[in-house]
Structure formats: structure tokens, C-alpha cells
Amino acid sequence: MGREQVTGQEPEGKSFLEKAAYVVTPGTVVFGLLYYFGSTYWSAYYSYFGVRVSELEFSTQDHLLGSPDALFLPLWIMLILSILGLLVFRLTERRLSRPEAETSRRLVYRVLAATGAVLLLLGFPVFLEPEWWRQAVTLRLDPGWPRDLVPPFFVALGVVMLMFALYLGRGPHRRRDRYWSSAEGLLIAVLAMVVFFDMARYAYGAGRADALGDAVHDFRNMTPVLVHSRTPISPASPDISCTDRGKAHQPFRFRCTGFRVLGKSSTRYFLVPWRRQRGGDITFVLRDDDSIHVEVLGRARGTGGGLKGLAPGR
């Protein structure tokens, strides 16, 4: 009789989280993060030259190709610190779990909780960046990873300290308590937000730094081209020259030299002079129609990799 009652029951419906797991898989989350950080990197890179990344018509693959430059250093640092943190946590927890170390455990718990709370509150000026914080801290740090990674690192360290203090303070007999589990889950969520903010900030800074580096090194990683035009191109740079070859070379009688390709969409070329200008970086935008013909001179010097050159918007 009991067996009939069991077999006659309708299967229980799946929870919302179980249903969401079919849609939001770890692979989907990783793909979305790689796309976001890659697009952040390219947006920062091309905005340095006054070009919107949306104008280059990047594909999903193009955005993903920017993620290694944007993620390698912060991920590497995070993994190294995580390994060291776990080792320190394990050694400290083993020492403080002894009965004779009860007094030390309470002292460490209070110190970690107080220090972690102070560092966590540091997140307000770090994330909001008021003017007094920029003048006192941000502008005093070197551009690049010191400015992008160091301030959020202390906020993340505060969250980790609070998690460790929470673990030590509740004791072995309360480690499955629902309240403590919820508090721990909230701290993990805060840590994830801090790491996300930090990596997004670094991706943007890496894009701007790479753009500046390419400009300082005279765009040697970009493809040099000749532009054959029906009409002369206004030489906004002394390195750009257009020669009138006469009617014998109609329809493209003007031969313009000194260009490198910053990027290309289906309708436009984005060109820069072959070396950096003293008055600032210049970007030429030429419509890709029957009024011009672009001739590739050769492969760019340097790595020749990534999307710099003729690859964007192919």
C-alpha cells in the first residue's frame, strides 16, 4: 500500500535555481566575462584615438581576442595570492583550533574583524573616487597596474579578513548555522564584485596604456599603406604627402604616403600617420568607396598580432 502511494506521487517541480542552472552554466558565465573584458579593453584602446569601437564593427571573436591582454596579469596575481592565502589560512586555523589557544583565537578574531571592516569601508572612496581621494591617493600612484590594482586589492583583502574572522568567531558547533552561512555568502558576493570591478578597471587601463605605447613607438605594429585618391587628402600631418601624378594615372591621380591603418570597418578606413606628432595624435577617417584605393605596403613590424592593422572589421 505504501509502495503505491510513493509511486503515485507526482514528481516535485524543480526550483528556480535548478532551472536557471540549465541556462546560466559556468561556461556561459566565463564566455560572457571574457567578452566583457575584451570589449572594455578595445573600447579603451580605440577611444584614445577618438574612435568608437562600435564603428569598427567588431565580431564576437574580435572582442574575445582582447581578453588575454586585459586579464592575464590580474588573474595571475589573484591566483598566486589565493594560493598563499589558503596556505596561511590553513596553518593559522590549525594552530587556533587547539583548546589551549582559545584566548588567542578570540583575539585574532577581533583584530581580523576590525581590520577587515575598516578595509571594506575603504571601498567607498576606491569605487566612487571623490576628488579628495584622487588628489591624495590615485594620482600619487604610478599609472598602470599600481593605480588600477592596488587600491581595490586592499578592499578585497578586507573582505577576506572578514570571512576568516567569521569562520573563527562562530566556532565548530555553529559552522552549519543558516545565519552564518548567509553572512558568508554575502561576503563572497562582495568579494566577487570587488574582483570584477578591479579586473574591469585594469582592462580599461591596459587598453589606454597599449594605445599610448603604440603611439610612442610610432605605430610600428600597424600596417603601412599607400592611399590612391581621386582628390588630394588634406595633410594635417607633415608626414603625410600627396603627389599629383597627372592625368595619365586617372582615376586615382593622387598618391598619398605616410599612413598606417589603425582600424577598418566595412565602410571606412581609420588611418594614423606613420609616426607620432608633437601636437597630439591624429586619426584620419576615409570613406571606403570608389574615390580611394588602398595599397598595403607590407607587414607591420613588431609582433604583427592582435587586431591592430587591417584585421578589425574585416
mmCIF file of C-alpha atoms in Angstrom:
data_model
loop_
_atom_site.group_PDB
_atom_site.id
_atom_site.type_symbol
_atom_site.label_atom_id
_atom_site.label_comp_id
_atom_site.label_asym_id
_atom_site.label_seq_id
_atom_site.Cartn_x
_atom_site.Cartn_y
_atom_site.Cartn_z
ATOM 1 C CA MET A 1 0.000 0.000 0.000
ATOM 2 C CA GLY A 2 2.864 2.312 0.969
ATOM 3 C CA ARG A 3 4.601 1.499 -2.320
ATOM 4 C CA GLU A 4 1.510 2.531 -4.294
ATOM 5 C CA GLN A 5 1.436 5.867 -2.505
ATOM 6 C CA VAL A 6 5.082 6.509 -3.342
ATOM 7 C CA THR A 7 4.772 5.601 -6.999
ATOM 8 C CA GLY A 8 1.557 7.596 -7.361
ATOM 9 C CA GLN A 9 3.102 10.863 -6.295
ATOM 10 C CA GLU A 10 3.789 13.463 -8.936
ATOM 11 C CA PRO A 11 7.419 14.470 -9.339
ATOM 12 C CA GLU A 12 8.312 17.634 -7.487
ATOM 13 C CA GLY A 13 8.912 20.712 -9.600
ATOM 14 C CA LYS A 14 12.437 21.972 -9.942
ATOM 15 C CA SER A 15 13.458 25.079 -8.068
ATOM 16 C CA PHE A 16 14.246 28.340 -9.807
ATOM 17 C CA LEU A 17 17.974 27.880 -9.247
ATOM 18 C CA GLU A 18 17.875 24.391 -10.727
ATOM 19 C CA LYS A 19 16.077 25.691 -13.807
ATOM 20 C CA ALA A 20 18.461 28.632 -14.111
ATOM 21 C CA ALA A 21 21.414 26.258 -13.981
ATOM 22 C CA TYR A 22 20.376 24.880 -17.375
ATOM 23 C CA VAL A 23 20.674 28.362 -18.854
ATOM 24 C CA VAL A 24 23.451 30.036 -16.881
ATOM 25 C CA THR A 25 26.194 27.431 -16.983
ATOM 26 C CA PRO A 26 29.762 28.107 -15.846
ATOM 27 C CA GLY A 27 30.843 28.117 -19.486
ATOM 28 C CA THR A 28 28.290 30.814 -20.297
ATOM 29 C CA VAL A 29 29.479 32.971 -17.410
ATOM 30 C CA VAL A 30 33.140 32.605 -18.415
ATOM 31 C CA PHE A 31 32.315 33.421 -22.050
ATOM 32 C CA GLY A 32 30.359 36.498 -21.001
ATOM 33 C CA LEU A 33 33.184 37.737 -18.769
ATOM 34 C CA LEU A 34 35.780 37.220 -21.496
ATOM 35 C CA TYR A 35 33.579 39.127 -23.946
ATOM 36 C CA TYR A 36 33.011 41.980 -21.482
ATOM 37 C CA PHE A 37 36.658 42.429 -20.533
ATOM 38 C CA GLY A 38 37.762 42.111 -24.169
ATOM 39 C CA SER A 39 35.293 44.758 -25.292
ATOM 40 C CA THR A 40 36.361 47.003 -22.401
ATOM 41 C CA TYR A 41 39.986 46.681 -23.495
ATOM 42 C CA TRP A 42 39.285 47.513 -27.160
ATOM 43 C CA SER A 43 36.933 50.341 -26.246
ATOM 44 C CA ALA A 44 39.664 51.951 -24.133
ATOM 45 C CA TYR A 45 42.293 51.330 -26.809
ATOM 46 C CA TYR A 46 40.431 52.971 -29.693
ATOM 47 C CA SER A 47 38.875 55.743 -27.596
ATOM 48 C CA TYR A 48 42.424 57.010 -27.070
ATOM 49 C CA PHE A 49 42.473 57.804 -30.813
ATOM 50 C CA GLY A 50 38.956 59.236 -30.776
ATOM 51 C CA VAL A 51 37.347 56.193 -32.416
ATOM 52 C CA ARG A 52 34.351 54.335 -31.043
ATOM 53 C CA VAL A 53 34.834 50.602 -31.037
ATOM 54 C CA SER A 54 31.266 50.220 -32.330
ATOM 55 C CA GLU A 55 32.346 51.994 -35.547
ATOM 56 C CA LEU A 56 34.804 49.182 -36.284
ATOM 57 C CA GLU A 57 32.050 46.534 -36.379
ATOM 58 C CA PHE A 58 33.918 44.029 -34.241
ATOM 59 C CA SER A 59 32.679 40.464 -34.208
ATOM 60 C CA THR A 60 32.332 38.416 -31.022
ATOM 61 C CA GLN A 61 35.639 36.718 -31.799
ATOM 62 C CA ASP A 62 37.346 40.104 -32.166
ATOM 63 C CA HIS A 63 36.164 41.152 -28.715
ATOM 64 C CA LEU A 64 37.353 37.872 -27.215
ATOM 65 C CA LEU A 65 40.821 38.361 -28.697
ATOM 66 C CA GLY A 66 41.297 41.373 -26.443
ATOM 67 C CA SER A 67 40.608 39.446 -23.231
ATOM 68 C CA PRO A 68 44.122 37.917 -22.775
ATOM 69 C CA ASP A 69 45.734 41.381 -22.656
ATOM 70 C CA ALA A 70 43.042 42.518 -20.253
ATOM 71 C CA LEU A 71 43.014 39.517 -17.895
ATOM 72 C CA PHE A 72 46.409 37.824 -17.734
ATOM 73 C CA LEU A 73 48.148 39.991 -15.119
ATOM 74 C CA PRO A 74 45.222 40.386 -12.653
ATOM 75 C CA LEU A 75 44.319 36.691 -12.953
ATOM 76 C CA TRP A 76 47.912 35.640 -12.390
ATOM 77 C CA ILE A 77 48.215 37.896 -9.330
ATOM 78 C CA MET A 78 44.869 36.679 -7.977
ATOM 79 C CA LEU A 79 45.826 33.013 -8.334
ATOM 80 C CA ILE A 80 49.191 33.489 -6.617
ATOM 81 C CA LEU A 81 47.625 35.430 -3.742
ATOM 82 C CA SER A 82 44.830 32.865 -3.419
ATOM 83 C CA ILE A 83 47.331 30.022 -3.056
ATOM 84 C CA LEU A 84 49.323 31.957 -0.446
ATOM 85 C CA GLY A 85 46.132 32.966 1.363
ATOM 86 C CA LEU A 86 44.884 29.389 1.573
ATOM 87 C CA LEU A 87 48.206 28.221 2.986
ATOM 88 C CA VAL A 88 48.209 30.950 5.634
ATOM 89 C CA PHE A 89 44.561 30.241 6.461
ATOM 90 C CA ARG A 90 45.189 26.532 6.882
ATOM 91 C CA LEU A 91 48.242 26.960 9.115
ATOM 92 C CA THR A 92 46.581 29.628 11.267
ATOM 93 C CA GLU A 93 43.315 27.705 11.597
ATOM 94 C CA ARG A 94 45.122 24.557 12.743
ATOM 95 C CA ARG A 95 47.010 26.463 15.449
ATOM 96 C CA LEU A 96 43.965 28.333 16.715
ATOM 97 C CA SER A 97 41.691 25.274 16.777
ATOM 98 C CA ARG A 98 43.548 23.795 19.759
ATOM 99 C CA PRO A 99 41.768 24.074 23.142
ATOM 100 C CA GLU A 100 44.685 25.912 24.760
ATOM 101 C CA ALA A 101 44.569 28.576 22.010
ATOM 102 C CA GLU A 102 41.043 29.782 22.805
ATOM 103 C CA THR A 103 42.227 33.178 24.051
ATOM 104 C CA SER A 104 44.434 33.697 21.003
ATOM 105 C CA ARG A 105 41.583 32.671 18.713
ATOM 106 C CA ARG A 106 39.285 35.336 20.165
ATOM 107 C CA LEU A 107 41.997 37.985 19.889
ATOM 108 C CA VAL A 108 42.753 37.107 16.257
ATOM 109 C CA TYR A 109 39.019 37.054 15.502
ATOM 110 C CA ARG A 110 38.524 40.583 16.859
ATOM 111 C CA VAL A 111 41.610 42.015 15.164
ATOM 112 C CA LEU A 112 40.678 40.485 11.803
ATOM 113 C CA ALA A 113 37.064 41.636 12.092
ATOM 114 C CA ALA A 114 38.048 45.235 12.949
ATOM 115 C CA THR A 115 40.762 45.464 10.283
ATOM 116 C CA GLY A 116 38.568 43.834 7.657
ATOM 117 C CA ALA A 117 35.680 46.209 8.376
ATOM 118 C CA VAL A 118 37.977 49.244 8.010
ATOM 119 C CA LEU A 119 39.390 47.983 4.706
ATOM 120 C CA LEU A 120 35.905 47.140 3.451
ATOM 121 C CA LEU A 121 34.742 50.698 4.179
ATOM 122 C CA LEU A 122 37.722 51.830 2.108
ATOM 123 C CA GLY A 123 35.733 50.598 -0.884
ATOM 124 C CA PHE A 124 33.574 53.741 -0.888
ATOM 125 C CA PRO A 125 36.381 56.158 -1.873
ATOM 126 C CA VAL A 126 38.062 53.480 -4.034
ATOM 127 C CA PHE A 127 34.949 52.866 -6.140
ATOM 128 C CA LEU A 128 33.382 56.340 -6.064
ATOM 129 C CA GLU A 129 36.713 58.204 -6.442
ATOM 130 C CA PRO A 130 35.845 61.603 -4.955
ATOM 131 C CA GLU A 131 38.184 64.456 -5.758
ATOM 132 C CA TRP A 132 39.950 64.373 -2.397
ATOM 133 C CA TRP A 133 40.731 60.668 -2.891
ATOM 134 C CA ARG A 134 42.068 61.238 -6.400
ATOM 135 C CA GLN A 135 44.379 64.006 -5.193
ATOM 136 C CA ALA A 136 45.533 62.174 -2.052
ATOM 137 C CA VAL A 137 45.921 58.613 -3.375
ATOM 138 C CA THR A 138 45.067 57.872 -7.019
ATOM 139 C CA LEU A 139 47.246 60.489 -8.693
ATOM 140 C CA ARG A 140 50.179 59.652 -6.407
ATOM 141 C CA LEU A 141 50.298 56.069 -7.712
ATOM 142 C CA ASP A 142 52.112 55.244 -10.934
ATOM 143 C CA PRO A 143 49.834 54.768 -13.980
ATOM 144 C CA GLY A 144 49.150 51.164 -14.921
ATOM 145 C CA TRP A 145 48.735 48.244 -12.574
ATOM 146 C CA PRO A 146 49.733 50.165 -9.369
ATOM 147 C CA ARG A 147 46.889 52.611 -9.898
ATOM 148 C CA ASP A 148 44.387 50.069 -11.221
ATOM 149 C CA LEU A 149 45.038 47.068 -8.963
ATOM 150 C CA VAL A 150 46.447 48.237 -5.625
ATOM 151 C CA PRO A 151 43.508 50.222 -4.103
ATOM 152 C CA PRO A 152 40.845 47.558 -4.879
ATOM 153 C CA PHE A 153 43.276 44.896 -3.606
ATOM 154 C CA PHE A 154 43.045 46.301 -0.070
ATOM 155 C CA VAL A 155 39.240 46.244 -0.267
ATOM 156 C CA ALA A 156 39.341 42.596 -1.361
ATOM 157 C CA LEU A 157 41.798 41.880 1.453
ATOM 158 C CA GLY A 158 39.307 43.363 3.906
ATOM 159 C CA VAL A 159 36.568 41.040 2.650
ATOM 160 C CA VAL A 160 38.866 38.007 3.009
ATOM 161 C CA MET A 161 39.761 39.078 6.561
ATOM 162 C CA LEU A 162 36.086 39.347 7.453
ATOM 163 C CA MET A 163 35.445 35.878 6.036
ATOM 164 C CA PHE A 164 38.313 34.441 8.084
ATOM 165 C CA ALA A 165 37.103 36.273 11.205
ATOM 166 C CA LEU A 166 33.600 34.931 10.619
ATOM 167 C CA TYR A 167 34.963 31.410 10.401
ATOM 168 C CA LEU A 168 36.969 31.759 13.600
ATOM 169 C CA GLY A 169 34.270 33.549 15.557
ATOM 170 C CA ARG A 170 31.362 31.191 15.119
ATOM 171 C CA GLY A 171 33.187 28.096 16.387
ATOM 172 C CA PRO A 172 32.945 24.459 15.227
ATOM 173 C CA HIS A 173 29.496 23.872 16.780
ATOM 174 C CA ARG A 174 27.863 26.703 14.778
ATOM 175 C CA ARG A 175 29.513 26.348 11.404
ATOM 176 C CA ARG A 176 26.363 24.935 9.811
ATOM 177 C CA ASP A 177 24.099 27.628 11.201
ATOM 178 C CA ARG A 178 21.954 29.231 8.493
ATOM 179 C CA TYR A 179 22.672 32.775 9.677
ATOM 180 C CA TRP A 180 26.435 32.327 9.447
ATOM 181 C CA SER A 181 26.110 30.646 6.069
ATOM 182 C CA SER A 182 24.095 33.586 4.747
ATOM 183 C CA ALA A 183 26.646 36.087 6.045
ATOM 184 C CA GLU A 184 29.415 34.089 4.421
ATOM 185 C CA GLY A 185 27.506 34.024 1.135
ATOM 186 C CA LEU A 186 27.092 37.815 1.207
ATOM 187 C CA LEU A 187 30.810 38.285 1.779
ATOM 188 C CA ILE A 188 31.582 36.003 -1.162
ATOM 189 C CA ALA A 189 29.238 38.101 -3.315
ATOM 190 C CA VAL A 190 31.012 41.299 -2.183
ATOM 191 C CA LEU A 191 34.398 39.739 -2.970
ATOM 192 C CA ALA A 192 33.193 38.758 -6.448
ATOM 193 C CA MET A 193 32.030 42.343 -7.076
ATOM 194 C CA VAL A 194 35.365 43.768 -5.950
ATOM 195 C CA VAL A 195 37.313 41.371 -8.184
ATOM 196 C CA PHE A 196 35.036 42.165 -11.136
ATOM 197 C CA PHE A 197 35.463 45.897 -10.629
ATOM 198 C CA ASP A 198 39.211 45.533 -10.287
ATOM 199 C CA MET A 199 39.598 43.473 -13.459
ATOM 200 C CA ALA A 200 37.325 45.784 -15.468
ATOM 201 C CA ARG A 201 39.337 48.759 -14.285
ATOM 202 C CA TYR A 202 42.583 47.056 -15.225
ATOM 203 C CA ALA A 203 41.218 46.090 -18.660
ATOM 204 C CA TYR A 204 40.367 49.720 -19.382
ATOM 205 C CA GLY A 205 43.740 50.928 -18.127
ATOM 206 C CA ALA A 206 45.577 48.270 -20.157
ATOM 207 C CA GLY A 207 43.783 49.384 -23.321
ATOM 208 C CA ARG A 208 44.728 53.030 -22.806
ATOM 209 C CA ALA A 209 48.314 52.115 -21.919
ATOM 210 C CA ASP A 210 48.715 49.935 -25.025
ATOM 211 C CA ALA A 211 47.322 52.711 -27.222
ATOM 212 C CA LEU A 212 49.785 55.182 -25.750
ATOM 213 C CA GLY A 213 52.606 52.660 -26.174
ATOM 214 C CA ASP A 214 51.783 52.160 -29.859
ATOM 215 C CA ALA A 215 51.718 55.925 -30.390
ATOM 216 C CA VAL A 216 55.032 56.438 -28.592
ATOM 217 C CA HIS A 217 56.648 53.711 -30.707
ATOM 218 C CA ASP A 218 55.394 55.306 -33.939
ATOM 219 C CA PHE A 219 52.654 52.728 -34.638
ATOM 220 C CA ARG A 220 55.187 50.136 -35.787
ATOM 221 C CA ASN A 221 52.722 47.281 -35.108
ATOM 222 C CA MET A 222 50.244 48.718 -37.599
ATOM 223 C CA THR A 223 50.092 48.019 -41.312
ATOM 224 C CA PRO A 224 51.630 50.720 -43.593
ATOM 225 C CA VAL A 225 49.584 51.605 -46.684
ATOM 226 C CA LEU A 226 49.532 53.856 -49.713
ATOM 227 C CA VAL A 227 46.318 55.720 -50.450
ATOM 228 C CA HIS A 228 45.476 56.354 -54.117
ATOM 229 C CA SER A 229 42.802 59.026 -54.288
ATOM 230 C CA ARG A 230 40.794 60.909 -56.883
ATOM 231 C CA THR A 231 41.278 64.111 -54.861
ATOM 232 C CA PRO A 232 44.166 65.243 -52.621
ATOM 233 C CA ILE A 233 43.903 64.424 -48.923
ATOM 234 C CA SER A 234 44.400 67.387 -46.642
ATOM 235 C CA PRO A 235 47.824 66.872 -44.993
ATOM 236 C CA ALA A 236 47.016 67.523 -41.323
ATOM 237 C CA SER A 237 50.388 65.984 -40.538
ATOM 238 C CA PRO A 238 53.781 66.959 -42.019
ATOM 239 C CA ASP A 239 54.476 63.252 -42.544
ATOM 240 C CA ILE A 240 51.518 62.910 -44.949
ATOM 241 C CA SER A 241 52.189 63.917 -48.520
ATOM 242 C CA CYS A 242 50.015 63.632 -51.625
ATOM 243 C CA THR A 243 51.632 63.701 -55.065
ATOM 244 C CA ASP A 244 49.697 64.596 -58.202
ATOM 245 C CA ARG A 245 50.862 62.087 -60.823
ATOM 246 C CA GLY A 246 48.884 63.692 -63.609
ATOM 247 C CA LYS A 247 46.050 62.618 -65.883
ATOM 248 C CA ALA A 248 47.955 59.548 -67.018
ATOM 249 C CA HIS A 249 47.148 57.902 -63.672
ATOM 250 C CA GLN A 250 43.426 58.619 -63.740
ATOM 251 C CA PRO A 251 41.159 57.993 -61.953
ATOM 252 C CA PHE A 252 43.415 57.818 -58.859
ATOM 253 C CA ARG A 253 45.896 60.520 -59.823
ATOM 254 C CA PHE A 254 46.892 61.476 -56.241
ATOM 255 C CA ARG A 255 49.310 59.182 -54.419
ATOM 256 C CA CYS A 256 49.335 59.790 -50.636
ATOM 257 C CA THR A 257 52.056 58.334 -48.399
ATOM 258 C CA GLY A 258 52.778 58.221 -44.678
ATOM 259 C CA PHE A 259 49.709 56.289 -43.471
ATOM 260 C CA ARG A 260 49.266 53.298 -41.198
ATOM 261 C CA VAL A 261 45.963 51.521 -40.616
ATOM 262 C CA LEU A 262 44.543 51.912 -37.125
ATOM 263 C CA GLY A 263 41.365 50.029 -37.985
ATOM 264 C CA LYS A 264 38.837 49.327 -40.699
ATOM 265 C CA SER A 265 35.111 48.829 -40.928
ATOM 266 C CA SER A 266 33.038 47.800 -43.915
ATOM 267 C CA THR A 267 32.652 51.453 -44.969
ATOM 268 C CA ARG A 268 35.628 53.383 -43.585
ATOM 269 C CA TYR A 269 39.365 53.333 -43.025
ATOM 270 C CA PHE A 270 40.814 54.741 -39.808
ATOM 271 C CA LEU A 271 44.397 55.826 -40.514
ATOM 272 C CA VAL A 272 47.203 57.368 -38.478
ATOM 273 C CA PRO A 273 50.488 58.982 -39.585
ATOM 274 C CA TRP A 274 53.473 56.679 -39.687
ATOM 275 C CA ARG A 275 54.928 58.366 -36.624
ATOM 276 C CA ARG A 276 53.572 60.268 -33.645
ATOM 277 C CA GLN A 277 53.002 64.017 -33.952
ATOM 278 C CA ARG A 278 54.231 66.537 -31.413
ATOM 279 C CA GLY A 279 50.942 68.367 -31.279
ATOM 280 C CA GLY A 280 48.963 65.206 -30.457
ATOM 281 C CA ASP A 281 47.816 62.039 -32.122
ATOM 282 C CA ILE A 282 45.856 62.441 -35.376
ATOM 283 C CA THR A 283 43.322 59.983 -36.800
ATOM 284 C CA PHE A 284 42.233 60.216 -40.447
ATOM 285 C CA VAL A 285 38.830 58.790 -41.355
ATOM 286 C CA LEU A 286 38.431 57.944 -45.058
ATOM 287 C CA ARG A 287 35.275 56.528 -46.580
ATOM 288 C CA ASP A 288 35.914 53.211 -48.311
ATOM 289 C CA ASP A 289 34.243 53.877 -51.651
ATOM 290 C CA ASP A 290 35.245 54.345 -55.281
ATOM 291 C CA SER A 291 37.027 57.627 -54.503
ATOM 292 C CA ILE A 292 40.073 55.906 -52.972
ATOM 293 C CA HIS A 293 42.160 52.775 -53.435
ATOM 294 C CA VAL A 294 44.311 51.473 -50.555
ATOM 295 C CA GLU A 295 47.513 49.557 -51.259
ATOM 296 C CA VAL A 296 49.153 47.520 -48.494
ATOM 297 C CA LEU A 297 52.910 48.112 -48.432
ATOM 298 C CA GLY A 298 53.911 45.189 -46.246
ATOM 299 C CA ARG A 299 53.540 43.522 -42.928
ATOM 300 C CA ALA A 300 53.775 45.690 -39.841
ATOM 301 C CA ARG A 301 56.932 45.499 -37.763
ATOM 302 C CA GLY A 302 56.896 44.054 -34.264
ATOM 303 C CA THR A 303 54.511 41.263 -33.317
ATOM 304 C CA GLY A 304 52.000 41.947 -36.072
ATOM 305 C CA GLY A 305 49.408 40.185 -33.948
ATOM 306 C CA GLY A 306 46.076 41.090 -32.446
ATOM 307 C CA LEU A 307 43.604 43.297 -34.231
ATOM 308 C CA LYS A 308 45.870 46.243 -34.937
ATOM 309 C CA GLY A 309 46.172 46.930 -38.634
ATOM 310 C CA LEU A 310 43.787 45.704 -41.262
ATOM 311 C CA ALA A 311 42.166 42.999 -39.157
ATOM 312 C CA PRO A 312 39.326 44.946 -37.389
ATOM 313 C CA GLY A 313 36.025 44.957 -39.144
ATOM 314 C CA ARG A 314 37.219 42.556 -41.804
#
